[in-house]
PDB file of C-alpha atoms in Angstrom:
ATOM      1  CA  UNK A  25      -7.231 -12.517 -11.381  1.00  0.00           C
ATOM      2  CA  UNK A  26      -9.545  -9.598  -9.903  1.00  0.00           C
ATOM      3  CA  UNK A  27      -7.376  -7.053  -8.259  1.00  0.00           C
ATOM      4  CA  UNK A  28      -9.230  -7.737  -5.152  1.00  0.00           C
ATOM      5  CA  UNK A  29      -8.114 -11.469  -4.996  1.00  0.00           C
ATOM      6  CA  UNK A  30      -4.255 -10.187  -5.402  1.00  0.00           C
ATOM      7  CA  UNK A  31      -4.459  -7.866  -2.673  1.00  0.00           C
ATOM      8  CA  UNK A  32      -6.219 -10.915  -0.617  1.00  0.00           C
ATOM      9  CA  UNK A  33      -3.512 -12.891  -1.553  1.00  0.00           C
ATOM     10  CA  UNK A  34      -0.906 -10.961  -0.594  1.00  0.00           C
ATOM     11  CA  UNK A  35      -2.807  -9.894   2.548  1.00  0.00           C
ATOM     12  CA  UNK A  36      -2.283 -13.036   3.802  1.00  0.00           C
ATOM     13  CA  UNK A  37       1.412 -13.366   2.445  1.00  0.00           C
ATOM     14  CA  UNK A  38       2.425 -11.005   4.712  1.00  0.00           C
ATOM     15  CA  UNK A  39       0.490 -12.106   7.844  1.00  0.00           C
ATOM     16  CA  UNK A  40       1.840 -15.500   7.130  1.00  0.00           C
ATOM     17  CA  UNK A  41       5.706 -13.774   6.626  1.00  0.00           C
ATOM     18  CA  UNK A  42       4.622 -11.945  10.472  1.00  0.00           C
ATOM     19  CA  UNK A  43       6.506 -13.380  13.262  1.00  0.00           C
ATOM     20  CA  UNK A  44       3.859 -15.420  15.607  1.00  0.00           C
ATOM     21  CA  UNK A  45       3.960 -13.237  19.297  1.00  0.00           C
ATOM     22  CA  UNK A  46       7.327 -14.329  21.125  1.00  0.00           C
ATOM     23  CA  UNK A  47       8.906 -15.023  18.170  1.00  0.00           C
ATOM     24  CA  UNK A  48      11.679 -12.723  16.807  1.00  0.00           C
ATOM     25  CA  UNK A  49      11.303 -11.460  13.243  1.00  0.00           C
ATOM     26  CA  UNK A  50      13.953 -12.803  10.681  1.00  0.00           C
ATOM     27  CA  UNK A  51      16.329 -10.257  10.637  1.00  0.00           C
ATOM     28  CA  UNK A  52      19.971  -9.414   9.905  1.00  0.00           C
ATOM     29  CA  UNK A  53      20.643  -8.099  13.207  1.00  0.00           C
ATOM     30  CA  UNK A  54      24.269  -5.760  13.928  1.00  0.00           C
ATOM     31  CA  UNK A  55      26.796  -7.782  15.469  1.00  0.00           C
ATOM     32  CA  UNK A  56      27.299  -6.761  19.582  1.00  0.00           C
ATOM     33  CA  UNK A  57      29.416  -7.516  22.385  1.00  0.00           C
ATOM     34  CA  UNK A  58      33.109  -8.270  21.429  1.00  0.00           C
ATOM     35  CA  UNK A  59      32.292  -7.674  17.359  1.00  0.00           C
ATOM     36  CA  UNK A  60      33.393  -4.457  15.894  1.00  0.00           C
ATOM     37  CA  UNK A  61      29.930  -3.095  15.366  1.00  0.00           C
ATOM     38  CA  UNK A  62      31.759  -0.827  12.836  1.00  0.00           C
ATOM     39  CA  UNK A  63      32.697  -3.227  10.593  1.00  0.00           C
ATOM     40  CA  UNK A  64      29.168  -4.391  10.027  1.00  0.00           C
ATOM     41  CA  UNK A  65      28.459  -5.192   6.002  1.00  0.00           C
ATOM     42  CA  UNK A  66      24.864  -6.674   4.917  1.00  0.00           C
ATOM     43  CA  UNK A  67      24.189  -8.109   1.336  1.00  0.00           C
ATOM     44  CA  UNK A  68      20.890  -7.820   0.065  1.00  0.00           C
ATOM     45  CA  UNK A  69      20.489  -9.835  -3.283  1.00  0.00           C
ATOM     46  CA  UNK A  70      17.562  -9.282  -5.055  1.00  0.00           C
ATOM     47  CA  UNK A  71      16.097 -12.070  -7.406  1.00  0.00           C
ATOM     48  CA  UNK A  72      12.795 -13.687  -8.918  1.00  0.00           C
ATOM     49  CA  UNK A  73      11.594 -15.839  -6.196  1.00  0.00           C
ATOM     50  CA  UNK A  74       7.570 -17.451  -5.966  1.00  0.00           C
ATOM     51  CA  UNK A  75       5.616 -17.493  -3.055  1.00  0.00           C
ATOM     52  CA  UNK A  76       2.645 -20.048  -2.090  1.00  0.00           C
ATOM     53  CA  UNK A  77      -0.130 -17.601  -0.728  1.00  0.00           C
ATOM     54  CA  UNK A  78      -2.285 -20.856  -0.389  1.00  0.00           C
ATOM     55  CA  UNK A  79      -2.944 -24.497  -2.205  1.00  0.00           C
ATOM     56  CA  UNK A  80      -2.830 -23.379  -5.657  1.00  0.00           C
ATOM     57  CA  UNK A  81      -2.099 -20.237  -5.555  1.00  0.00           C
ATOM     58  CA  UNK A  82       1.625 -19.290  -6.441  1.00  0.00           C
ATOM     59  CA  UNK A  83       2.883 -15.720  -7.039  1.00  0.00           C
ATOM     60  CA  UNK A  84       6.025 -14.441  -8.800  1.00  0.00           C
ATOM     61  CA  UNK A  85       7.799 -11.955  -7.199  1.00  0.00           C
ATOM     62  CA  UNK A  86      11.159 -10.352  -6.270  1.00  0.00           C
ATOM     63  CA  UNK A  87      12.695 -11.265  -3.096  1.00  0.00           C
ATOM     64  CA  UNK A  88      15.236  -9.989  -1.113  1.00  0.00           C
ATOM     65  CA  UNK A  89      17.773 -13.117   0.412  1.00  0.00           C
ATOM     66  CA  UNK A  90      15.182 -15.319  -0.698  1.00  0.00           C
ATOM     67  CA  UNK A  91      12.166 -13.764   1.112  1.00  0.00           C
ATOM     68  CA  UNK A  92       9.654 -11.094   0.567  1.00  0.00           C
ATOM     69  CA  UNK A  93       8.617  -8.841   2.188  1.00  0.00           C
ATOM     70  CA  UNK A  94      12.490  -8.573   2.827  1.00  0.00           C
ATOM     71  CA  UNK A  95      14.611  -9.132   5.671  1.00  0.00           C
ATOM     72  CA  UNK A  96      15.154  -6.758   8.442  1.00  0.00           C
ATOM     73  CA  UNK A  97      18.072  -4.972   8.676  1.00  0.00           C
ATOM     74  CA  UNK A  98      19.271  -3.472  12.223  1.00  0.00           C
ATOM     75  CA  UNK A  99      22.279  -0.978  12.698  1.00  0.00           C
ATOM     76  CA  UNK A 100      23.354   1.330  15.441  1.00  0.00           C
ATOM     77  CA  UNK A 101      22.651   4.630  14.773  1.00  0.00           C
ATOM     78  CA  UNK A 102      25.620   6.653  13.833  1.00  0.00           C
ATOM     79  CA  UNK A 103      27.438   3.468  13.129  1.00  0.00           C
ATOM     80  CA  UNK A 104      29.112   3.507   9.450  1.00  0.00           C
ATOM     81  CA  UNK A 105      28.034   0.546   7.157  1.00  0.00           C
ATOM     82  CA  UNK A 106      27.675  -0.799   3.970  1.00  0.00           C
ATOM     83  CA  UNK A 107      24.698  -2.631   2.500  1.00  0.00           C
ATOM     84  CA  UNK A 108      26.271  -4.594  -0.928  1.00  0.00           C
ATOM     85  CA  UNK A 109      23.143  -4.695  -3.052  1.00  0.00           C
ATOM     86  CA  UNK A 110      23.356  -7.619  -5.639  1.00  0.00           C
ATOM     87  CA  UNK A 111      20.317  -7.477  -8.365  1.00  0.00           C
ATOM     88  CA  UNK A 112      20.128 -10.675  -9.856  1.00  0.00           C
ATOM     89  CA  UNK A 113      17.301  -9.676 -11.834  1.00  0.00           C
ATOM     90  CA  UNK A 114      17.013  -8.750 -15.720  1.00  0.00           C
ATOM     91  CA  UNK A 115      15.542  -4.979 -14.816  1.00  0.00           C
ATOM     92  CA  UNK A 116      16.747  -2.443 -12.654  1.00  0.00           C
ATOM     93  CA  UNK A 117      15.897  -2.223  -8.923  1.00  0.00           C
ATOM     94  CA  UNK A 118      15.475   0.444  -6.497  1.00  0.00           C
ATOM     95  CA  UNK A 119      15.830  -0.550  -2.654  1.00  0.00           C
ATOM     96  CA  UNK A 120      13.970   1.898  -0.457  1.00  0.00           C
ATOM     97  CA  UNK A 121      15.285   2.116   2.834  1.00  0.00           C
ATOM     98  CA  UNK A 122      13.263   3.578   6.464  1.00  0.00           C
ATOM     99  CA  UNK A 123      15.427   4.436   9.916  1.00  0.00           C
ATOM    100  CA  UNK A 124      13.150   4.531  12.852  1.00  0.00           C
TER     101      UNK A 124
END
């Protein structure tokens, strides 16, 4: 495969992955209203997972809970909490993570 077909491929992977408008992204949102927002815990297991990019074409790939690009994580900022990481892989793993 010419590098330009894989980053086609995965082009479209993540527009099909994009929430249509109105919808809400998949997400593990923090817990409001009468929850303890400071007890919030996330696990994010990594693992071998394949995608279907189109008929035909499957890709291998880590996922995160079974998806990739991974799920969305939302907090409260200032808000303690802990993110159990599970790798479920044969290699080690980084997880790279961006506050807004």
């Amino acid at each position: 495969m010419q590098r330009r077909d894989f980053l086609k491929m995965a082009g479209l992977a993540a527009a099909l992955k994009s929430p249509l408008p109105g919808q809400q992204p998949q997400s593990f949102l923090a817990p409001t209203g009468s929850q303890d927002a400071a007890k919030t815990d996330f696990t994010l297991q990594i693992a071998p997972i394949t995608l279907e990019l189109a008929p035909n074409r499957v890709l291998s790939t880590i996922g995160y809970n079974g998806t990739s690009p991974g799920p969305l994580l939302r907090m409260k900022e200032g808000v303690p909490v802990t993110v159990n990481v599970i790798n479920d892989t044969d290699v080690p793993e980084f997880v790279h993570f961006h506050g807004c």
